[in-house]
PDB file of N, CA and C in Angstrom:
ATOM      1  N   UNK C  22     -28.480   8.398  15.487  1.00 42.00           N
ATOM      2  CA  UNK C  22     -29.392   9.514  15.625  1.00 42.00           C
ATOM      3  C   UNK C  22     -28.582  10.802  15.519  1.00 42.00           C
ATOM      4  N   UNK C  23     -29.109  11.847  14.732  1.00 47.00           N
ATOM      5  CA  UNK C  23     -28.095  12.799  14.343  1.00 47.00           C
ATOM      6  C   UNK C  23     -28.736  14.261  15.573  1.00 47.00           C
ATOM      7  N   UNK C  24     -28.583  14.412  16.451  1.00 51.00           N
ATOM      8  CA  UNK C  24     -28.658  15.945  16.883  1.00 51.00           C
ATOM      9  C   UNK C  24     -28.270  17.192  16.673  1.00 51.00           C
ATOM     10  N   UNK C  25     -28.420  17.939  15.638  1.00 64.00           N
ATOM     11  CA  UNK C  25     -27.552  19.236  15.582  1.00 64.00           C
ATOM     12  C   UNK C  25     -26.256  18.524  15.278  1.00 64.00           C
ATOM     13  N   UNK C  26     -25.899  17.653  14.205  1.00 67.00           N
ATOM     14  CA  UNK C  26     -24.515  17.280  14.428  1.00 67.00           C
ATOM     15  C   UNK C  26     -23.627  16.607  14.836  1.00 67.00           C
ATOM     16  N   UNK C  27     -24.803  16.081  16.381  1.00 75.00           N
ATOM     17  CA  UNK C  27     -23.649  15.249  17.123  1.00 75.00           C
ATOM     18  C   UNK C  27     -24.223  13.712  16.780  1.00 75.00           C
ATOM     19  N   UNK C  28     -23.394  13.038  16.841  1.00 72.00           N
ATOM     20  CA  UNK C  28     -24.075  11.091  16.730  1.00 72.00           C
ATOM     21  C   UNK C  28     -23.894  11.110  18.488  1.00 72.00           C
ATOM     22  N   UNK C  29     -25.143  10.396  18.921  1.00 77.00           N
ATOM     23  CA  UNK C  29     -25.382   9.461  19.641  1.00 77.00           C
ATOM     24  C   UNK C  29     -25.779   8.193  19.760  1.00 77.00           C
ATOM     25  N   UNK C  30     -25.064   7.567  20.134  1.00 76.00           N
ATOM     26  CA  UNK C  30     -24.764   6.116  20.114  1.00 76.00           C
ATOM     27  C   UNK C  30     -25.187   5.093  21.595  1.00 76.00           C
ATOM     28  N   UNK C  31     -25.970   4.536  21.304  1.00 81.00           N
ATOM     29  CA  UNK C  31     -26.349   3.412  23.133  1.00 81.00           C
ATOM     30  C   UNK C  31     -26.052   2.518  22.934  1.00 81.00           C
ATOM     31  N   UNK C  32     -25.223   1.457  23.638  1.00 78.00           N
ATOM     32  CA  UNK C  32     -25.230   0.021  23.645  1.00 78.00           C
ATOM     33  C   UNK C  32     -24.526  -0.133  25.340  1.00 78.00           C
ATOM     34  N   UNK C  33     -24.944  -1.949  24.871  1.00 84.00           N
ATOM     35  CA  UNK C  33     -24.230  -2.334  26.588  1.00 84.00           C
ATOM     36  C   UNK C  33     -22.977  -2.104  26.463  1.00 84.00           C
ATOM     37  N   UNK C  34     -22.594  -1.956  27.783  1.00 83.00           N
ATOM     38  CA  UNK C  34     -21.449  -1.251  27.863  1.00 83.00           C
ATOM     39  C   UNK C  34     -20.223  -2.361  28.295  1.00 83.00           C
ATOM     40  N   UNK C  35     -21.338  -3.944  28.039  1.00 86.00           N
ATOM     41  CA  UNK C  35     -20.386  -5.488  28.000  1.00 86.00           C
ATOM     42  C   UNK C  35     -19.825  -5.673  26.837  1.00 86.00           C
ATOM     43  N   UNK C  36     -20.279  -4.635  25.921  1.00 86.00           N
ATOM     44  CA  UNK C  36     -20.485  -5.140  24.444  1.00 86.00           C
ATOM     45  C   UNK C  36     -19.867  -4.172  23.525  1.00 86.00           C
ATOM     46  N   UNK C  37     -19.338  -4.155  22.444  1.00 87.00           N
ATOM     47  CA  UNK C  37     -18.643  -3.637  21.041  1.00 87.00           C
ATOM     48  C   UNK C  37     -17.969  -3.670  19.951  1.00 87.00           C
ATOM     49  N   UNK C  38     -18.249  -3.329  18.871  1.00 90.00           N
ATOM     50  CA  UNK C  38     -17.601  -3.891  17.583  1.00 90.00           C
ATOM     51  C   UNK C  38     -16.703  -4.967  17.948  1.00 90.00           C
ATOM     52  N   UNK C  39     -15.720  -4.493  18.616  1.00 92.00           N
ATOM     53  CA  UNK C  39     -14.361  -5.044  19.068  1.00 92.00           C
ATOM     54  C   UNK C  39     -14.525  -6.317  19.872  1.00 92.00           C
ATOM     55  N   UNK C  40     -15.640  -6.569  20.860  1.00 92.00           N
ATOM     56  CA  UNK C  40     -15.637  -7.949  20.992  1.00 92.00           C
ATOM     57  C   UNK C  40     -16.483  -8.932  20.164  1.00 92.00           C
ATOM     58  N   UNK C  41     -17.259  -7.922  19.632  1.00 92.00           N
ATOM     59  CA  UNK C  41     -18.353  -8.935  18.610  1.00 92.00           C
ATOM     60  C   UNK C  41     -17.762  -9.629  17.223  1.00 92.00           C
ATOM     61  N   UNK C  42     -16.514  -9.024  17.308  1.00 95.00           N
ATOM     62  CA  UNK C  42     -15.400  -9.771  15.964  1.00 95.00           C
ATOM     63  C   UNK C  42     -14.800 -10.343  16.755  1.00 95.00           C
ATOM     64  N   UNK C  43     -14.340 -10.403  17.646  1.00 95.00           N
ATOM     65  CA  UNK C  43     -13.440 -11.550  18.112  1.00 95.00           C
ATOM     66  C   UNK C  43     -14.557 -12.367  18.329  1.00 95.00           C
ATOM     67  N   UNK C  44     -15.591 -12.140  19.355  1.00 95.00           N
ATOM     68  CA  UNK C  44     -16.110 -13.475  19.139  1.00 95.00           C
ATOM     69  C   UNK C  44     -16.618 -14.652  17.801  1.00 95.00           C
ATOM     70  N   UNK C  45     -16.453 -13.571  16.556  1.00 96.00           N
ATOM     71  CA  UNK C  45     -17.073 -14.306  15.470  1.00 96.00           C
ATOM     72  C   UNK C  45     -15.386 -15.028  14.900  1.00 96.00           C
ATOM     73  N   UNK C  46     -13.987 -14.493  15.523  1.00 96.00           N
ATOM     74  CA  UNK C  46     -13.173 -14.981  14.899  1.00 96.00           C
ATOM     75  C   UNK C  46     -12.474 -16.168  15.893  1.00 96.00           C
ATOM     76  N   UNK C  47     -13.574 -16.050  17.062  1.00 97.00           N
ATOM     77  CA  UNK C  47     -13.257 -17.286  18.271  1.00 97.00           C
ATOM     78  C   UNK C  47     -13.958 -18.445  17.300  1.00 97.00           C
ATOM     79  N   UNK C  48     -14.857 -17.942  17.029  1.00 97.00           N
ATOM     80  CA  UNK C  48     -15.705 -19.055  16.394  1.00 97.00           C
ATOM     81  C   UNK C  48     -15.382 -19.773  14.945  1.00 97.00           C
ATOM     82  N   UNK C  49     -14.541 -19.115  14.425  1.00 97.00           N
ATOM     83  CA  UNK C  49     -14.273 -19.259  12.819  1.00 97.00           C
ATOM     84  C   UNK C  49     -12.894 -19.554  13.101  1.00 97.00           C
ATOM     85  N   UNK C  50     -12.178 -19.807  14.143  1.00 97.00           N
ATOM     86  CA  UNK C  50     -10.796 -20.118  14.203  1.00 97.00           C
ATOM     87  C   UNK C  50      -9.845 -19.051  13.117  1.00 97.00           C
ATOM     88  N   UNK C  51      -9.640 -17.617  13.495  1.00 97.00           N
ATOM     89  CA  UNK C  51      -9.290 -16.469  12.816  1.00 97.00           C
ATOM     90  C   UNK C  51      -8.867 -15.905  14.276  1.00 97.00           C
ATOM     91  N   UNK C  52      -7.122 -15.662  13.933  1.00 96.00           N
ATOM     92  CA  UNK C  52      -6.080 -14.397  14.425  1.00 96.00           C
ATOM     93  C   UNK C  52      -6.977 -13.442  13.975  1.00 96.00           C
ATOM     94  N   UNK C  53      -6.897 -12.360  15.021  1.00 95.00           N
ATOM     95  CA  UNK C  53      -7.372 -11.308  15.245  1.00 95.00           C
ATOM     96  C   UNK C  53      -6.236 -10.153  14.277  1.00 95.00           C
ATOM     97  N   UNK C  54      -5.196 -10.962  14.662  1.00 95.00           N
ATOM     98  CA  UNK C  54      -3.869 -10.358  13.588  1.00 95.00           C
ATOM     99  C   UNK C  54      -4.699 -10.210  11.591  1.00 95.00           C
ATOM    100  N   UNK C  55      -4.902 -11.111  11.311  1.00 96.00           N
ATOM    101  CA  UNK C  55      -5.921 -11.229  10.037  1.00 96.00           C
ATOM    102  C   UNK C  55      -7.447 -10.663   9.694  1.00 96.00           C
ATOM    103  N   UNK C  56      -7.536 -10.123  10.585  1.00 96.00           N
ATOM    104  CA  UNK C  56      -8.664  -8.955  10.605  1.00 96.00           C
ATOM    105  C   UNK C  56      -8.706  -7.847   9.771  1.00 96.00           C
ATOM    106  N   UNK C  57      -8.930  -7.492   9.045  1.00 96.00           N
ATOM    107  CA  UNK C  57      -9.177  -5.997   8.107  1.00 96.00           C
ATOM    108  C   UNK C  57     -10.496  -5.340   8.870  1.00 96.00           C
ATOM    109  N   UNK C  58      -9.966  -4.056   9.367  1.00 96.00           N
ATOM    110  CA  UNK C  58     -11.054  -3.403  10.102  1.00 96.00           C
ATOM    111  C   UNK C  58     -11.053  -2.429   9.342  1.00 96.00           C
ATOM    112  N   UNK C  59     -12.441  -1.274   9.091  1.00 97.00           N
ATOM    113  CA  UNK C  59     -12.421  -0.238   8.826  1.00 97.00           C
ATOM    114  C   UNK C  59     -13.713   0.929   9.576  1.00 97.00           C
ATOM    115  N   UNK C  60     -13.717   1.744   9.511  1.00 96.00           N
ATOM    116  CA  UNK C  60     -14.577   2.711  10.447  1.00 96.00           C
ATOM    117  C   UNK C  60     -14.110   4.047   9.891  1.00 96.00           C
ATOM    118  N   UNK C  61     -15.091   4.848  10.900  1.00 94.00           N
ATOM    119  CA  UNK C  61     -15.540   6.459  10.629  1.00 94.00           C
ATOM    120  C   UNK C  61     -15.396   7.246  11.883  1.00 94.00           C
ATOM    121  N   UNK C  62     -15.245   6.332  12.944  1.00 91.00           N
ATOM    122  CA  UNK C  62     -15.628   7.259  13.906  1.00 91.00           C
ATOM    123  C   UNK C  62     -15.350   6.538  15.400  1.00 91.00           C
ATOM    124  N   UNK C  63     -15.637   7.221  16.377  1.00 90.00           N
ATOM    125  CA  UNK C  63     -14.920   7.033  17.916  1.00 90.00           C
ATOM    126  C   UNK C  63     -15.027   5.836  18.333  1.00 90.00           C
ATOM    127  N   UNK C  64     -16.268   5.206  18.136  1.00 90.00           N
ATOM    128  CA  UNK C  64     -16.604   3.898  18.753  1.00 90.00           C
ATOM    129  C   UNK C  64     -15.848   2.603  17.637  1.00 90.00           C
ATOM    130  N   UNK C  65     -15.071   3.211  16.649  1.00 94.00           N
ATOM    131  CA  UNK C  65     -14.059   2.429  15.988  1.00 94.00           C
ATOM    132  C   UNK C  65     -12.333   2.217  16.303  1.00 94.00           C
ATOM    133  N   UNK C  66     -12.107   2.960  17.642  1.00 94.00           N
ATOM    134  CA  UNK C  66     -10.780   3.171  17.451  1.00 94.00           C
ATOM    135  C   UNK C  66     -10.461   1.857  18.203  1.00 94.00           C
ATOM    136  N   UNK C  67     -10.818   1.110  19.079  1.00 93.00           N
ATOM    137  CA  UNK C  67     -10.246  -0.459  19.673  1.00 93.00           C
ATOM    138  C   UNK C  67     -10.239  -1.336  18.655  1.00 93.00           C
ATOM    139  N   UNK C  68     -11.536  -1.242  17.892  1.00 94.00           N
ATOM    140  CA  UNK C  68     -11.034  -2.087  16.697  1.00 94.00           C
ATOM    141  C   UNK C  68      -9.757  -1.657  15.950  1.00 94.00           C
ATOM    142  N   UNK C  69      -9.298  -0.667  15.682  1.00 96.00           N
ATOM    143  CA  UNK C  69      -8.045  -0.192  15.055  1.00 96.00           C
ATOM    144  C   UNK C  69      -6.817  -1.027  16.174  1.00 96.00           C
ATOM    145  N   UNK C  70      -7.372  -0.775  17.637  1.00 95.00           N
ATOM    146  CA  UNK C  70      -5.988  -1.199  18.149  1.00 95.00           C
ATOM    147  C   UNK C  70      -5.840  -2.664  18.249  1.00 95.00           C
ATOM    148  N   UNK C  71      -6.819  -3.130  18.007  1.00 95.00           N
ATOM    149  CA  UNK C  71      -6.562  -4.990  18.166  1.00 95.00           C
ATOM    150  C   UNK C  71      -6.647  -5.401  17.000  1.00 95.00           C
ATOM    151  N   UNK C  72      -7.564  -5.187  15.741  1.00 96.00           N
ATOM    152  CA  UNK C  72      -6.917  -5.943  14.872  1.00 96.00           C
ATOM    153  C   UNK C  72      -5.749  -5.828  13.773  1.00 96.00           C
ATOM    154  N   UNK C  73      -5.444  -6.549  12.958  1.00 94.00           N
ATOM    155  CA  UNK C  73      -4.303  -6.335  12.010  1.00 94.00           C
ATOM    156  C   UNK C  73      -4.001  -5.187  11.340  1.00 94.00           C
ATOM    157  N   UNK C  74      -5.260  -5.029  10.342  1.00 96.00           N
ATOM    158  CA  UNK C  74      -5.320  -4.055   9.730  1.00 96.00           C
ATOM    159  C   UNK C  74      -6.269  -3.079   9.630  1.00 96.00           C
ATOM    160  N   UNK C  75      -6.109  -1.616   9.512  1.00 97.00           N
ATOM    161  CA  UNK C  75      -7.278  -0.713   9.625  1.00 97.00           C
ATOM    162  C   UNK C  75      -6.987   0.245   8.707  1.00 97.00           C
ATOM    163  N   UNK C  76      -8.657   0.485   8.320  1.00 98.00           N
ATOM    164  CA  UNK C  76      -8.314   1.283   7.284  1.00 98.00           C
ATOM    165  C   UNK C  76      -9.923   2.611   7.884  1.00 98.00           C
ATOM    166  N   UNK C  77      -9.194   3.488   7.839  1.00 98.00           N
ATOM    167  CA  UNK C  77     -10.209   4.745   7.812  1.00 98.00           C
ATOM    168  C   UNK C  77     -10.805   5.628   6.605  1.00 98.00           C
ATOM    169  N   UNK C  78     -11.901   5.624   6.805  1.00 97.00           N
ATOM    170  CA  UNK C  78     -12.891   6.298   5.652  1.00 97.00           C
ATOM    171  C   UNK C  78     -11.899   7.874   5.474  1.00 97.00           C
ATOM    172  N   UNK C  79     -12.377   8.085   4.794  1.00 97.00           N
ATOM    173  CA  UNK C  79     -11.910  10.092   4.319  1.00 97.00           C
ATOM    174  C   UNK C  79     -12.286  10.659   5.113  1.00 97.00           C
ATOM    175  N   UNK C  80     -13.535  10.601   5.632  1.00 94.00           N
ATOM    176  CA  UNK C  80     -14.942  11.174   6.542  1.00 94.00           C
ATOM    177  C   UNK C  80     -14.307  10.603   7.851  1.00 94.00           C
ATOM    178  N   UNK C  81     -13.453  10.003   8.382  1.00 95.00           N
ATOM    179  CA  UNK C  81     -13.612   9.633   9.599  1.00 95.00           C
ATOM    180  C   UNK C  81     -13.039  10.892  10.644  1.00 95.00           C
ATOM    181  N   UNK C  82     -13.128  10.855  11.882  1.00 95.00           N
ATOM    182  CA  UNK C  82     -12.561  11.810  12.524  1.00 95.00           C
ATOM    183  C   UNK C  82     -11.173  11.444  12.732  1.00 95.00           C
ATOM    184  N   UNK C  83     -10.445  12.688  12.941  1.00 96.00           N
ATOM    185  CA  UNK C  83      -9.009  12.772  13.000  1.00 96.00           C
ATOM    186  C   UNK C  83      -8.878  11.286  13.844  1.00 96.00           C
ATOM    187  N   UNK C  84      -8.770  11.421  15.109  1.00 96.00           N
ATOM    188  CA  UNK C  84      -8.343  10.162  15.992  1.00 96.00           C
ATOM    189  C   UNK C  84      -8.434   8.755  15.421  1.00 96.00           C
ATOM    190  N   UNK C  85      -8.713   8.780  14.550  1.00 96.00           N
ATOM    191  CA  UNK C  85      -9.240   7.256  14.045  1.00 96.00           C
ATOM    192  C   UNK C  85      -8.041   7.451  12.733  1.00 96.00           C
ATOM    193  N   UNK C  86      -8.430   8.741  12.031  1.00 97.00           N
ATOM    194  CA  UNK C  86      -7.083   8.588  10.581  1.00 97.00           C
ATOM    195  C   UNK C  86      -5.436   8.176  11.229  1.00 97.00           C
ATOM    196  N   UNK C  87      -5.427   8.748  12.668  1.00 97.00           N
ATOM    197  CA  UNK C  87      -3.724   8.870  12.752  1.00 97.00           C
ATOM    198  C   UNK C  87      -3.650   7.536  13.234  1.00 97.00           C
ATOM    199  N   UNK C  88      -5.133   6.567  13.545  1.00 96.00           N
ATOM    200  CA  UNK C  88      -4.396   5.361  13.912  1.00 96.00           C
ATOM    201  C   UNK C  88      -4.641   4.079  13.053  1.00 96.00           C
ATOM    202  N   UNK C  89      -4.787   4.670  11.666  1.00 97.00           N
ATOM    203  CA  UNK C  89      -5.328   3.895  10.839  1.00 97.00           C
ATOM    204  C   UNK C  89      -3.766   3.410   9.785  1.00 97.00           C
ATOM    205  N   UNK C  90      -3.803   2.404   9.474  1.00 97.00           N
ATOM    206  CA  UNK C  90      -3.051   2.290   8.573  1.00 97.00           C
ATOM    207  C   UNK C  90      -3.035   2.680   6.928  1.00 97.00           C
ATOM    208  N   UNK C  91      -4.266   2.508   6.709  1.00 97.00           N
ATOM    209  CA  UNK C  91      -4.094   3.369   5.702  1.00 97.00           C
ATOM    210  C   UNK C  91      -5.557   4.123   5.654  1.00 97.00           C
ATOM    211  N   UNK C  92      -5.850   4.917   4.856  1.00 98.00           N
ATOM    212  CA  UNK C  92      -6.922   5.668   4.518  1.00 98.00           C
ATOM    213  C   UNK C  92      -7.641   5.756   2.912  1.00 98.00           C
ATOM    214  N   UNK C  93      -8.760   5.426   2.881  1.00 97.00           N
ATOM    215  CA  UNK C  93      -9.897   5.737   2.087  1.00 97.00           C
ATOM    216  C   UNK C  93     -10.843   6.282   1.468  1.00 97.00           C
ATOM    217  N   UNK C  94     -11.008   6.311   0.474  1.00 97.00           N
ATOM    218  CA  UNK C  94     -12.473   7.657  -0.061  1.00 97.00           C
ATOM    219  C   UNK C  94     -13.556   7.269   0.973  1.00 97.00           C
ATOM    220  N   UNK C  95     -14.719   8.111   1.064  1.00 95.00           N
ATOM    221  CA  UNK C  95     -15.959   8.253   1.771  1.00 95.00           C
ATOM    222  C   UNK C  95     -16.416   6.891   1.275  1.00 95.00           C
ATOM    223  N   UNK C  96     -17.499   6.712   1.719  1.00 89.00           N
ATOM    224  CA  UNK C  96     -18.005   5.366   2.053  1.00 89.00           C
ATOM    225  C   UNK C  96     -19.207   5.704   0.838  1.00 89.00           C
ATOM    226  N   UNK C  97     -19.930   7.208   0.484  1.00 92.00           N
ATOM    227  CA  UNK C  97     -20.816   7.641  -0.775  1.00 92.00           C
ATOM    228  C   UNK C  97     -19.686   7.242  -1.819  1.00 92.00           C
ATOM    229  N   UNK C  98     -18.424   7.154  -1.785  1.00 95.00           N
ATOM    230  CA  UNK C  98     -17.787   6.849  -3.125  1.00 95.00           C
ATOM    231  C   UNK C  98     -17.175   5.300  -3.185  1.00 95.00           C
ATOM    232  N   UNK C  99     -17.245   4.625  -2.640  1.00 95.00           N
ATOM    233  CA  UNK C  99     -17.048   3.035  -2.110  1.00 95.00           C
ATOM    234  C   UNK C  99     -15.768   2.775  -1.807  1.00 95.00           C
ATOM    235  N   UNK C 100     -15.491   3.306  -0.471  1.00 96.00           N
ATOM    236  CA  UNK C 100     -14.210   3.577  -0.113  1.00 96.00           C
ATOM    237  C   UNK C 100     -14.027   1.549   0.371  1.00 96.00           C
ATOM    238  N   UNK C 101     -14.522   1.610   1.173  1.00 96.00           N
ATOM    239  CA  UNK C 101     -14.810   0.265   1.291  1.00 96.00           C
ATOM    240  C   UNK C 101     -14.422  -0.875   0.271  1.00 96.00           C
ATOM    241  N   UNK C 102     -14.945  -0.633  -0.711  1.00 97.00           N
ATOM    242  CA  UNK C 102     -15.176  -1.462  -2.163  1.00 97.00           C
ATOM    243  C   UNK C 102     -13.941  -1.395  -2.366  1.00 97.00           C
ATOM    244  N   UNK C 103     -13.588  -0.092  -2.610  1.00 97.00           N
ATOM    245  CA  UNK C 103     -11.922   0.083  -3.229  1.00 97.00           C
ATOM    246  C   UNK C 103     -10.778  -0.559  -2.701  1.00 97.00           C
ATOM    247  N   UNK C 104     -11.141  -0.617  -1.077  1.00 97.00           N
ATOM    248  CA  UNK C 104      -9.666  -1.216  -0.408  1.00 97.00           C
ATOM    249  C   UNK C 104      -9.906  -2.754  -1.118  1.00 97.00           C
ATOM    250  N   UNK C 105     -11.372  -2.963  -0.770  1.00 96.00           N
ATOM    251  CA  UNK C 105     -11.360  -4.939  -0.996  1.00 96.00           C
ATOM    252  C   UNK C 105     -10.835  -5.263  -2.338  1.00 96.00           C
ATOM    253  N   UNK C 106     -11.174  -4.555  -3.142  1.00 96.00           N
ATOM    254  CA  UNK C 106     -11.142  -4.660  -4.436  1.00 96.00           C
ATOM    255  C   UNK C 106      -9.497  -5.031  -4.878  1.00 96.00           C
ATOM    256  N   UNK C 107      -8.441  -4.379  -4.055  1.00 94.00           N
ATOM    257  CA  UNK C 107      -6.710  -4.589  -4.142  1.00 94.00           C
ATOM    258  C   UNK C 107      -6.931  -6.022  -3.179  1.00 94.00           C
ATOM    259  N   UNK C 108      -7.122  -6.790  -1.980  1.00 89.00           N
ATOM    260  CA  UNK C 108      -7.161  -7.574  -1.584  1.00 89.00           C
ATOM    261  C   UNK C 108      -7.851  -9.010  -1.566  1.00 89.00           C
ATOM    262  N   UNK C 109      -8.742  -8.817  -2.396  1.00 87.00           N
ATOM    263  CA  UNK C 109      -9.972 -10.269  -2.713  1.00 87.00           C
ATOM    264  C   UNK C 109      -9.568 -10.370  -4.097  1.00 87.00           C
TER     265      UNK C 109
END
């Protein structure tokens, strides 16, 4: 939901990106080390710190680029696409 700018975001507060991939890599027998993460924004930065690899959009906020390993075009230009595209 966009306010004047700001994102607001609700969820349980048992719950987030960051455990909802581990649990899918509890289940799929997958190191968390072998993870390719990528994101835009605040509620992405634990995923940056637990899994292997992270990659941040262009668009993301500072805190997330300096802990990203590498960085990406915007997600309107398939920043996304582009990283997979060197790795698959």
């Amino acid at each position: 939901m966009d306010n004047n700018g700001k994102l607001i975001q609700i969820m349980n507060k048992s719950v987030s990106k960051e455990t909802g991939i581990l649990k899918l890599c509890s289940h799929f027998g997958v190191e968390s080390s072998e993870v390719m993460s990528f994101g835009d924004d605040f509620n992405d930065i634990e995923k940056f710190r637990v899994f292997g690899y992270s990659v941040a959009m262009l668009n993301a906020v500072q805190e997330l680029k300096e802990l990203a390993d590498e960085i990406t075009d915007t997600n309107v230009d398939d920043g996304v696409a582009k990283v997979l595209e060197r790795f698959v």
